[in-house]
PDB file of C-alpha atoms in Angstrom:
ATOM      1  CA  UNK A 516    -133.494 171.208 -17.449  1.00 36.00           C
ATOM      2  CA  UNK A 517    -132.172 172.573 -14.496  1.00 35.00           C
ATOM      3  CA  UNK A 518    -133.785 176.046 -12.950  1.00 32.00           C
ATOM      4  CA  UNK A 519    -134.372 179.163 -14.908  1.00 33.00           C
ATOM      5  CA  UNK A 520    -131.247 181.495 -14.282  1.00 36.00           C
ATOM      6  CA  UNK A 521    -131.470 184.422 -16.191  1.00 37.00           C
ATOM      7  CA  UNK A 522    -133.420 187.340 -16.752  1.00 36.00           C
ATOM      8  CA  UNK A 523    -132.991 189.705 -19.424  1.00 38.00           C
ATOM      9  CA  UNK A 524    -135.626 192.376 -21.446  1.00 35.00           C
ATOM     10  CA  UNK A 525    -135.595 191.327 -25.320  1.00 38.00           C
ATOM     11  CA  UNK A 526    -136.808 194.071 -27.338  1.00 36.00           C
ATOM     12  CA  UNK A 527    -139.475 195.094 -24.716  1.00 35.00           C
ATOM     13  CA  UNK A 528    -140.073 191.453 -24.377  1.00 34.00           C
ATOM     14  CA  UNK A 529    -139.421 189.243 -20.834  1.00 38.00           C
ATOM     15  CA  UNK A 530    -137.685 186.103 -21.898  1.00 45.00           C
ATOM     16  CA  UNK A 531    -136.444 183.327 -19.238  1.00 47.00           C
ATOM     17  CA  UNK A 532    -133.384 181.781 -20.051  1.00 47.00           C
ATOM     18  CA  UNK A 533    -132.345 178.382 -19.189  1.00 54.00           C
ATOM     19  CA  UNK A 534    -129.348 176.740 -17.659  1.00 67.00           C
ATOM     20  CA  UNK A 535    -128.522 173.183 -18.446  1.00 85.00           C
ATOM     21  CA  UNK A 536    -129.715 173.010 -21.811  1.00 93.00           C
ATOM     22  CA  UNK A 537    -130.123 169.035 -23.114  1.00 95.00           C
ATOM     23  CA  UNK A 538    -130.016 168.379 -27.175  1.00 95.00           C
ATOM     24  CA  UNK A 539    -130.422 164.450 -26.774  1.00 97.00           C
ATOM     25  CA  UNK A 540    -130.136 162.637 -30.169  1.00 96.00           C
ATOM     26  CA  UNK A 541    -129.811 158.356 -30.697  1.00 97.00           C
ATOM     27  CA  UNK A 542    -128.826 157.105 -34.233  1.00 96.00           C
ATOM     28  CA  UNK A 543    -127.913 153.137 -34.841  1.00 95.00           C
ATOM     29  CA  UNK A 544    -124.261 152.182 -36.750  1.00 96.00           C
ATOM     30  CA  UNK A 545    -123.823 149.411 -38.926  1.00 94.00           C
ATOM     31  CA  UNK A 546    -120.330 148.761 -36.325  1.00 95.00           C
ATOM     32  CA  UNK A 547    -119.725 147.612 -32.964  1.00 95.00           C
ATOM     33  CA  UNK A 548    -119.551 149.994 -30.286  1.00 97.00           C
ATOM     34  CA  UNK A 549    -115.344 150.140 -30.091  1.00 96.00           C
ATOM     35  CA  UNK A 550    -115.250 150.668 -34.109  1.00 96.00           C
ATOM     36  CA  UNK A 551    -117.842 153.625 -33.008  1.00 97.00           C
ATOM     37  CA  UNK A 552    -115.752 154.602 -30.010  1.00 98.00           C
ATOM     38  CA  UNK A 553    -112.778 154.956 -31.955  1.00 97.00           C
ATOM     39  CA  UNK A 554    -114.595 156.986 -35.177  1.00 97.00           C
ATOM     40  CA  UNK A 555    -115.849 159.566 -32.898  1.00 98.00           C
ATOM     41  CA  UNK A 556    -112.845 160.249 -30.976  1.00 98.00           C
ATOM     42  CA  UNK A 557    -110.929 161.148 -34.511  1.00 97.00           C
ATOM     43  CA  UNK A 558    -111.458 164.517 -34.330  1.00 97.00           C
ATOM     44  CA  UNK A 559    -110.484 164.569 -38.028  1.00 96.00           C
ATOM     45  CA  UNK A 560    -113.488 162.903 -38.333  1.00 96.00           C
ATOM     46  CA  UNK A 561    -115.884 165.858 -36.820  1.00 95.00           C
ATOM     47  CA  UNK A 562    -116.595 167.990 -40.117  1.00 94.00           C
ATOM     48  CA  UNK A 563    -117.524 165.004 -42.428  1.00 94.00           C
ATOM     49  CA  UNK A 564    -120.209 164.095 -39.823  1.00 95.00           C
ATOM     50  CA  UNK A 565    -121.388 167.721 -38.268  1.00 90.00           C
ATOM     51  CA  UNK A 566    -122.911 169.793 -40.784  1.00 85.00           C
ATOM     52  CA  UNK A 567    -121.791 172.791 -39.354  1.00 84.00           C
ATOM     53  CA  UNK A 568    -118.263 172.062 -38.353  1.00 88.00           C
ATOM     54  CA  UNK A 569    -115.457 172.905 -40.938  1.00 89.00           C
ATOM     55  CA  UNK A 570    -112.683 172.179 -39.670  1.00 92.00           C
ATOM     56  CA  UNK A 571    -110.917 170.757 -36.506  1.00 95.00           C
ATOM     57  CA  UNK A 572    -107.251 171.733 -35.672  1.00 94.00           C
ATOM     58  CA  UNK A 573    -104.081 170.997 -32.896  1.00 93.00           C
ATOM     59  CA  UNK A 574    -100.898 172.127 -31.643  1.00 89.00           C
ATOM     60  CA  UNK A 575    -100.694 169.388 -28.939  1.00 90.00           C
ATOM     61  CA  UNK A 576    -102.930 166.316 -29.932  1.00 89.00           C
ATOM     62  CA  UNK A 577    -102.273 164.488 -34.218  1.00 94.00           C
ATOM     63  CA  UNK A 578    -105.819 165.328 -34.984  1.00 95.00           C
ATOM     64  CA  UNK A 579    -106.159 161.835 -37.388  1.00 96.00           C
ATOM     65  CA  UNK A 580    -105.737 159.683 -34.469  1.00 97.00           C
ATOM     66  CA  UNK A 581    -108.415 158.760 -31.366  1.00 97.00           C
ATOM     67  CA  UNK A 582    -108.127 161.248 -28.140  1.00 97.00           C
ATOM     68  CA  UNK A 583    -107.256 160.571 -24.701  1.00 97.00           C
ATOM     69  CA  UNK A 584    -108.331 161.832 -21.537  1.00 98.00           C
ATOM     70  CA  UNK A 585    -107.213 165.013 -21.214  1.00 97.00           C
ATOM     71  CA  UNK A 586    -106.114 165.833 -24.912  1.00 97.00           C
ATOM     72  CA  UNK A 587    -107.686 169.679 -26.361  1.00 97.00           C
ATOM     73  CA  UNK A 588    -108.614 170.262 -29.925  1.00 96.00           C
ATOM     74  CA  UNK A 589    -109.345 173.385 -31.552  1.00 96.00           C
ATOM     75  CA  UNK A 590    -113.594 172.940 -33.687  1.00 94.00           C
ATOM     76  CA  UNK A 591    -114.242 175.712 -36.486  1.00 91.00           C
ATOM     77  CA  UNK A 592    -117.658 175.968 -37.095  1.00 83.00           C
ATOM     78  CA  UNK A 593    -120.151 178.403 -38.898  1.00 73.00           C
ATOM     79  CA  UNK A 594    -119.117 180.222 -41.250  1.00 62.00           C
ATOM     80  CA  UNK A 595    -115.749 181.365 -41.451  1.00 54.00           C
ATOM     81  CA  UNK A 596    -113.940 183.882 -42.811  1.00 59.00           C
ATOM     82  CA  UNK A 597    -117.938 185.717 -41.961  1.00 64.00           C
ATOM     83  CA  UNK A 598    -118.903 183.791 -38.959  1.00 68.00           C
ATOM     84  CA  UNK A 599    -115.975 182.003 -37.749  1.00 71.00           C
ATOM     85  CA  UNK A 600    -117.053 179.771 -33.939  1.00 86.00           C
ATOM     86  CA  UNK A 601    -114.543 178.668 -32.437  1.00 91.00           C
ATOM     87  CA  UNK A 602    -114.554 175.423 -29.631  1.00 95.00           C
ATOM     88  CA  UNK A 603    -111.864 174.458 -27.874  1.00 96.00           C
ATOM     89  CA  UNK A 604    -112.971 170.767 -27.335  1.00 97.00           C
ATOM     90  CA  UNK A 605    -111.447 169.296 -24.071  1.00 97.00           C
ATOM     91  CA  UNK A 606    -111.815 165.272 -23.672  1.00 98.00           C
ATOM     92  CA  UNK A 607    -113.425 164.601 -19.962  1.00 98.00           C
ATOM     93  CA  UNK A 608    -113.599 160.579 -20.918  1.00 98.00           C
ATOM     94  CA  UNK A 609    -112.662 158.205 -22.993  1.00 98.00           C
ATOM     95  CA  UNK A 610    -113.779 154.451 -22.161  1.00 98.00           C
ATOM     96  CA  UNK A 611    -114.673 152.525 -25.503  1.00 97.00           C
ATOM     97  CA  UNK A 612    -115.101 149.470 -22.344  1.00 96.00           C
ATOM     98  CA  UNK A 613    -117.801 150.860 -20.887  1.00 97.00           C
ATOM     99  CA  UNK A 614    -119.274 153.061 -24.509  1.00 97.00           C
ATOM    100  CA  UNK A 615    -118.109 156.680 -23.121  1.00 98.00           C
ATOM    101  CA  UNK A 616    -116.723 159.105 -24.581  1.00 98.00           C
ATOM    102  CA  UNK A 617    -117.096 163.210 -23.536  1.00 98.00           C
ATOM    103  CA  UNK A 618    -115.994 166.842 -24.372  1.00 98.00           C
ATOM    104  CA  UNK A 619    -116.530 169.829 -22.374  1.00 98.00           C
ATOM    105  CA  UNK A 620    -115.401 173.410 -23.092  1.00 98.00           C
ATOM    106  CA  UNK A 621    -116.252 175.406 -19.876  1.00 97.00           C
ATOM    107  CA  UNK A 622    -115.298 178.656 -22.109  1.00 96.00           C
ATOM    108  CA  UNK A 623    -117.659 177.204 -25.030  1.00 94.00           C
ATOM    109  CA  UNK A 624    -118.296 180.114 -27.515  1.00 89.00           C
ATOM    110  CA  UNK A 625    -117.549 183.417 -26.126  1.00 85.00           C
ATOM    111  CA  UNK A 626    -120.524 186.441 -24.641  1.00 86.00           C
ATOM    112  CA  UNK A 627    -123.628 183.076 -26.265  1.00 89.00           C
ATOM    113  CA  UNK A 628    -122.893 179.706 -24.928  1.00 93.00           C
ATOM    114  CA  UNK A 629    -121.048 178.591 -22.250  1.00 95.00           C
ATOM    115  CA  UNK A 630    -120.319 175.031 -19.666  1.00 97.00           C
ATOM    116  CA  UNK A 631    -120.655 173.019 -23.448  1.00 96.00           C
ATOM    117  CA  UNK A 632    -120.887 169.166 -23.545  1.00 97.00           C
ATOM    118  CA  UNK A 633    -120.537 166.641 -25.981  1.00 97.00           C
ATOM    119  CA  UNK A 634    -121.554 163.394 -24.703  1.00 98.00           C
ATOM    120  CA  UNK A 635    -122.106 159.429 -26.573  1.00 98.00           C
ATOM    121  CA  UNK A 636    -122.708 156.567 -24.732  1.00 98.00           C
ATOM    122  CA  UNK A 637    -122.489 154.056 -26.946  1.00 98.00           C
ATOM    123  CA  UNK A 638    -123.611 150.358 -26.365  1.00 97.00           C
ATOM    124  CA  UNK A 639    -123.521 147.649 -28.536  1.00 95.00           C
ATOM    125  CA  UNK A 640    -126.938 146.030 -29.667  1.00 93.00           C
ATOM    126  CA  UNK A 641    -128.052 143.278 -28.184  1.00 89.00           C
ATOM    127  CA  UNK A 642    -128.282 139.797 -31.413  1.00 84.00           C
ATOM    128  CA  UNK A 643    -126.680 142.079 -33.895  1.00 81.00           C
ATOM    129  CA  UNK A 644    -123.855 141.441 -34.910  1.00 85.00           C
ATOM    130  CA  UNK A 645    -121.541 144.370 -35.653  1.00 89.00           C
ATOM    131  CA  UNK A 646    -124.209 147.148 -34.562  1.00 94.00           C
ATOM    132  CA  UNK A 647    -124.349 149.522 -31.755  1.00 97.00           C
ATOM    133  CA  UNK A 648    -126.400 152.280 -30.799  1.00 97.00           C
ATOM    134  CA  UNK A 649    -125.444 155.903 -29.678  1.00 98.00           C
ATOM    135  CA  UNK A 650    -126.080 158.544 -28.012  1.00 98.00           C
ATOM    136  CA  UNK A 651    -125.512 161.243 -28.277  1.00 97.00           C
ATOM    137  CA  UNK A 652    -126.043 164.636 -25.996  1.00 97.00           C
ATOM    138  CA  UNK A 653    -125.612 168.323 -26.795  1.00 96.00           C
ATOM    139  CA  UNK A 654    -125.648 170.403 -22.776  1.00 96.00           C
ATOM    140  CA  UNK A 655    -124.651 174.271 -22.626  1.00 95.00           C
ATOM    141  CA  UNK A 656    -125.851 176.858 -20.540  1.00 95.00           C
ATOM    142  CA  UNK A 657    -126.804 179.965 -22.319  1.00 93.00           C
ATOM    143  CA  UNK A 658    -125.272 183.371 -21.758  1.00 92.00           C
ATOM    144  CA  UNK A 659    -126.690 184.935 -24.592  1.00 90.00           C
ATOM    145  CA  UNK A 660    -130.365 185.272 -26.956  1.00 91.00           C
ATOM    146  CA  UNK A 661    -128.549 184.237 -29.640  1.00 88.00           C
ATOM    147  CA  UNK A 662    -127.889 180.374 -27.295  1.00 88.00           C
ATOM    148  CA  UNK A 663    -131.331 180.344 -26.994  1.00 85.00           C
ATOM    149  CA  UNK A 664    -132.831 180.983 -30.363  1.00 87.00           C
ATOM    150  CA  UNK A 665    -130.287 178.805 -31.445  1.00 86.00           C
ATOM    151  CA  UNK A 666    -131.016 175.480 -30.005  1.00 90.00           C
ATOM    152  CA  UNK A 667    -133.823 174.237 -32.996  1.00 92.00           C
ATOM    153  CA  UNK A 668    -130.666 174.850 -35.055  1.00 89.00           C
ATOM    154  CA  UNK A 669    -128.231 173.139 -33.016  1.00 89.00           C
ATOM    155  CA  UNK A 670    -131.238 170.137 -32.490  1.00 93.00           C
ATOM    156  CA  UNK A 671    -131.415 170.155 -36.216  1.00 93.00           C
ATOM    157  CA  UNK A 672    -128.082 170.441 -36.410  1.00 91.00           C
ATOM    158  CA  UNK A 673    -127.675 167.177 -34.681  1.00 93.00           C
ATOM    159  CA  UNK A 674    -130.285 165.059 -36.000  1.00 95.00           C
ATOM    160  CA  UNK A 675    -128.258 165.688 -39.773  1.00 95.00           C
ATOM    161  CA  UNK A 676    -125.522 164.652 -38.193  1.00 95.00           C
ATOM    162  CA  UNK A 677    -126.647 161.484 -35.684  1.00 95.00           C
ATOM    163  CA  UNK A 678    -129.002 160.236 -37.949  1.00 95.00           C
ATOM    164  CA  UNK A 679    -127.524 160.923 -42.040  1.00 96.00           C
ATOM    165  CA  UNK A 680    -123.920 162.200 -41.855  1.00 96.00           C
ATOM    166  CA  UNK A 681    -122.741 159.619 -38.696  1.00 97.00           C
ATOM    167  CA  UNK A 682    -123.750 157.038 -40.031  1.00 96.00           C
ATOM    168  CA  UNK A 683    -122.650 157.668 -44.229  1.00 95.00           C
ATOM    169  CA  UNK A 684    -119.528 158.673 -42.702  1.00 95.00           C
ATOM    170  CA  UNK A 685    -119.426 155.412 -40.815  1.00 94.00           C
ATOM    171  CA  UNK A 686    -120.220 152.600 -44.032  1.00 90.00           C
ATOM    172  CA  UNK A 687    -117.928 154.938 -46.634  1.00 90.00           C
ATOM    173  CA  UNK A 688    -114.645 154.231 -43.828  1.00 87.00           C
ATOM    174  CA  UNK A 689    -115.402 150.354 -43.649  1.00 81.00           C
ATOM    175  CA  UNK A 690    -115.393 150.213 -47.344  1.00 71.00           C
TER     176      UNK A 690
END
């Protein structure tokens, strides 16, 4: 993690917010790295693997097709319409041969977090046919205490997504 950046007063207490929060998660999947890459690059799959994701939409990219570098998608999550949160993701890296997939949102969640990233490293398991590891890291810079205090919730959401919902969704897509 990078050095501390912002000192805020919250309810009379000093709170140190940290730049560059990173939340790593790892899982194994019962598919090849190439198939996992395609699945994860396809936005219409996201609501089935992320508990907080409600929908994805795009005026420029078909949501049922894998995203390529430069493609953008809007993801709605939270509790819409009460608390509709939206992030515009742009695909930064989509390299199935090297198992790399990354999405970036410089604006992130307005007044909450900025410079948000989803980074996937997908590698075939040696000696295991049709099996791969997925290392997922979510990164963001908090701009509000909400983003800092949401970190444990995001860690839980990511762990549920990567370790439970993603393997279940992958198994459903291949059966």
